[in-house]
Every structure is written in structure tokens, then in C-alpha cells.
mmCIF file of C-alpha atoms in Angstrom:
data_model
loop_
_atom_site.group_PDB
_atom_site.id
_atom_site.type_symbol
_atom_site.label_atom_id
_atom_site.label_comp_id
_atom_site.label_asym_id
_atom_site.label_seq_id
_atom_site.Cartn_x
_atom_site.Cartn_y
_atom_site.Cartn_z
ATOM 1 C CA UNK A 3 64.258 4.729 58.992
ATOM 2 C CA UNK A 4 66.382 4.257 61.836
ATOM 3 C CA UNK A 5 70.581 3.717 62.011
ATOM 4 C CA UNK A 6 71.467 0.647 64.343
ATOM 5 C CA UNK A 7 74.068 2.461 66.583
ATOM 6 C CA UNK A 8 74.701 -0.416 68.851
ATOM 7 C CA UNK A 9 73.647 -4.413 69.877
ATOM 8 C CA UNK A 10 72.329 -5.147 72.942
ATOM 9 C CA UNK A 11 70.644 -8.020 75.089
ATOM 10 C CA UNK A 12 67.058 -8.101 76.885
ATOM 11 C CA UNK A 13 66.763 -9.732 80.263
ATOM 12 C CA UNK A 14 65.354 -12.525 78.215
ATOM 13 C CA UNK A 15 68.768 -12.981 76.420
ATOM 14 C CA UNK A 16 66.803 -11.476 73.183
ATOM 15 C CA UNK A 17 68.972 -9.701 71.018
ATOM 16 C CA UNK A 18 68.012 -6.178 70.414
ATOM 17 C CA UNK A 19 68.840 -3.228 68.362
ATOM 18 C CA UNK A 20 70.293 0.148 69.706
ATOM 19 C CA UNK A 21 68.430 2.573 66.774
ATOM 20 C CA UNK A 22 68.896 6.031 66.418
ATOM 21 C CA UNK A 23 65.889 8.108 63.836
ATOM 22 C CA UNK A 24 67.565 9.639 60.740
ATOM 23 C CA UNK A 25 64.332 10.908 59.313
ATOM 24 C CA UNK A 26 65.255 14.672 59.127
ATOM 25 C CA UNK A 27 61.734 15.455 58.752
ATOM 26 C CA UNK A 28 60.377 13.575 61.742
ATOM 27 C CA UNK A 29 59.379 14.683 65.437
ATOM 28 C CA UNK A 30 61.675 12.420 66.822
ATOM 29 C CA UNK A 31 64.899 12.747 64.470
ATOM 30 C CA UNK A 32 68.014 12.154 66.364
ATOM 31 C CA UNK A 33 66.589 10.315 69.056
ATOM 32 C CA UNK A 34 67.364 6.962 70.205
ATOM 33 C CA UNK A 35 65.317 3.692 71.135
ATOM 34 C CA UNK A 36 65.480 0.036 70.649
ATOM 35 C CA UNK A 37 63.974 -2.353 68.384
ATOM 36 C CA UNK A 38 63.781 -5.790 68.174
ATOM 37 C CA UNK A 39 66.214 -7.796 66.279
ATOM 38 C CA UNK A 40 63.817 -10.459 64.691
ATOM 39 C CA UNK A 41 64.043 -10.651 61.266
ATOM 40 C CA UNK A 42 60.416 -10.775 60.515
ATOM 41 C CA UNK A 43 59.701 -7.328 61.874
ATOM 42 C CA UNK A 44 63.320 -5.530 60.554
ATOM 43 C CA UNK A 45 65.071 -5.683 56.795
ATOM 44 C CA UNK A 46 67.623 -3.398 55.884
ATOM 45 C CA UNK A 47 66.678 -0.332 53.713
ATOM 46 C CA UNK A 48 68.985 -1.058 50.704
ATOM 47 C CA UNK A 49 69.205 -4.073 48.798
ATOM 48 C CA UNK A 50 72.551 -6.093 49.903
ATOM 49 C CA UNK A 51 72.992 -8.188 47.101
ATOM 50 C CA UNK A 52 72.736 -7.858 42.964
ATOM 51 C CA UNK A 53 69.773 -8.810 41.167
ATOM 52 C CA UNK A 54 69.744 -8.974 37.325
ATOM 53 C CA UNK A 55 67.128 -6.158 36.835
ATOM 54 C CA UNK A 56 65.072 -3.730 38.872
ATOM 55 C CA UNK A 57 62.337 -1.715 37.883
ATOM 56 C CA UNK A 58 61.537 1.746 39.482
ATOM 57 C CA UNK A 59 58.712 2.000 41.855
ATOM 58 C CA UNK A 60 58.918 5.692 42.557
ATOM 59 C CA UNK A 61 56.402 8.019 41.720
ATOM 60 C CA UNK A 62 58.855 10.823 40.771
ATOM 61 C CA UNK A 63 61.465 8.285 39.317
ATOM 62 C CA UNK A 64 64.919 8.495 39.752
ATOM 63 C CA UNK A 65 68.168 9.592 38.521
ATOM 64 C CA UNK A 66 71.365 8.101 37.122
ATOM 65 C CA UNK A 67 74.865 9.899 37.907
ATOM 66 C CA UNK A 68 78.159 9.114 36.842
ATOM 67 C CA UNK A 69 79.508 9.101 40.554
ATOM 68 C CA UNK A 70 79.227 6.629 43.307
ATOM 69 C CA UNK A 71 78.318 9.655 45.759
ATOM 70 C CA UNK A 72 75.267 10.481 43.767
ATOM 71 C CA UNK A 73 76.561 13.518 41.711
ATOM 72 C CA UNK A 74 76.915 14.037 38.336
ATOM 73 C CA UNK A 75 73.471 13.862 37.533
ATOM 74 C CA UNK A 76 73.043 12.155 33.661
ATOM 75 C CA UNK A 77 69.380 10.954 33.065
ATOM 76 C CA UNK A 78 66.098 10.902 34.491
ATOM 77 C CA UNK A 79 64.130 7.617 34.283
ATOM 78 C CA UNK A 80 60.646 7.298 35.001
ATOM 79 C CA UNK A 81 58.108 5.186 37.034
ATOM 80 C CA UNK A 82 58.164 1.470 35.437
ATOM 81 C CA UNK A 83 61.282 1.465 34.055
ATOM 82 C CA UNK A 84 63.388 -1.532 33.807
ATOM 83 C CA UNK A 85 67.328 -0.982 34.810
ATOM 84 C CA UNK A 86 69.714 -4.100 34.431
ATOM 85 C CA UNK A 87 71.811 -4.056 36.783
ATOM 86 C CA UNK A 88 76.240 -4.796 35.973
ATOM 87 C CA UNK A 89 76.890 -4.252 39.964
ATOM 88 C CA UNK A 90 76.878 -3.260 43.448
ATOM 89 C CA UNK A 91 78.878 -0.893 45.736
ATOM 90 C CA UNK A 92 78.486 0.367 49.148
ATOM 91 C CA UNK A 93 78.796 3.859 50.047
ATOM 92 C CA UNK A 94 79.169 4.832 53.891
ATOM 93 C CA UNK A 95 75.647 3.619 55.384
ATOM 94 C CA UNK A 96 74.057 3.125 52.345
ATOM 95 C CA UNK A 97 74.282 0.641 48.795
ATOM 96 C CA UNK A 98 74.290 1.687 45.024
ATOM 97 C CA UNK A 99 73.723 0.010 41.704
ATOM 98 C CA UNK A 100 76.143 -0.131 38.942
ATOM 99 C CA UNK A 101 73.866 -0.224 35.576
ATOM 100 C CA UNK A 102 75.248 -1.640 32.151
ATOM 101 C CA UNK A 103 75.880 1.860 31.056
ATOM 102 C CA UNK A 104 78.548 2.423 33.965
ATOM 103 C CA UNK A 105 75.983 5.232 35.791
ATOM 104 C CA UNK A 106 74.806 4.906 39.533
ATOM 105 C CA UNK A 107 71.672 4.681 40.895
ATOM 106 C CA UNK A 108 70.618 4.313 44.440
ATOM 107 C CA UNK A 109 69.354 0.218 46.037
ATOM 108 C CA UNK A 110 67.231 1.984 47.879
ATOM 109 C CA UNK A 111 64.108 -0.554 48.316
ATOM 110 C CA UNK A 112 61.560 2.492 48.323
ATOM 111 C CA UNK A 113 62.521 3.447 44.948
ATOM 112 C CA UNK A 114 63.651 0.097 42.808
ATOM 113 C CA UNK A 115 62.262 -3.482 43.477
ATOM 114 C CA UNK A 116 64.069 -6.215 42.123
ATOM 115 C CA UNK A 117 62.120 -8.099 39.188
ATOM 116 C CA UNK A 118 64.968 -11.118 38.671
#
């Protein structure tokens, strides 16, 4: 995963993105490259808009919490569940879920794939 930390231009005129690695556990965490802005190579890591439902896709699940920061942990819910989804918020870099039962949960596309 990489944080866009600035635009910039090719000498094609291409538009380009500035990155800098925020994988903690990789070799090159910290440093900073560029990366093509074409859509069909990039997405953003969270999901940017609401769908109805998502299901979990993580192996180890995930957790609800009462906060928006990810704290107050509440429940645990396993691989395959099905989550509807009341609303979004963003949260510095990052985007979280609002479920029906008022608890957070991270849009992280790794761990929850919209199914509507």
C-alpha cells in the first residue's frame, strides 16, 4: 500500500503519482517512488462510497467497535458474514462503515467486499 504524497507530470504530460510505502513490515517502508496515475493499474484501498451490504472476506474476520477510531472493541464476526451497511465516514487517510447497529467497522477492500 502506498500514500500519494504529491501529483506530478511525466515529460509525456502523463500524470503521475508521488507515493510514499506505508507497509510497516516491508523492506522499503518509508520510501518514496512514483506510480502511474491510470486508473486501470491504481484503486484506492478503502471503499469511497456506501453499498447496501458487505460480506467479510478475511480469514481472521473482523471486529465491530463503538468508535469511529477503531476502539471500543464490541463483537467479533467471522469469515462470510453479511454486514448491512447504515453509512460511511472518513477517518484521516482511511474510510469506515457505519452498520445498522450504530458499531464501526473498517471499508477496507482486503477485508469486506461489497455484495449490493
Amino acid at each position: 500500500m502506498f500514500k500519494v504524497v504529491n501529483y506530478v507530470r511525466d515529460d509525456s504530460g502523463r500524470l503521475r503519482y508521488e507515493v510514499m510505502d506505508i507497509n510497516s513490515q516491508s523492506k522499503t517502508f518509508g520510501q518514496h517512488g512514483y506510480l502511474t496515475a491510470n486508473s486501470k493499474y491504481v484503486q484506492p484501498v478503502y471503499y469511497q462510497n456506501k453499498p447496501a451490504e458487505v460480506r467479510v472476506i478475511s480469514k481472521n474476520g473482523l471486529n465491530e467497535y463503538r468508535r469511529q477510531n477503531l476502539s471500543g472493541k464490541v463483537k467479533h464476526d467471522r469469515r462470510g458474514t453479511v454486514l448491512k451497511i447504515k453509512g460511511i465516514k472518513i477517518s484521516h487517510l482511511t474510510t469506515r462503515f457505519i452498520l445498522q447497529n450504530g458499531h464501526f467497522i473498517s471499508a477496507n477492500k482486503k477485508i469486506v467486499i461489497s455484495i449490493k
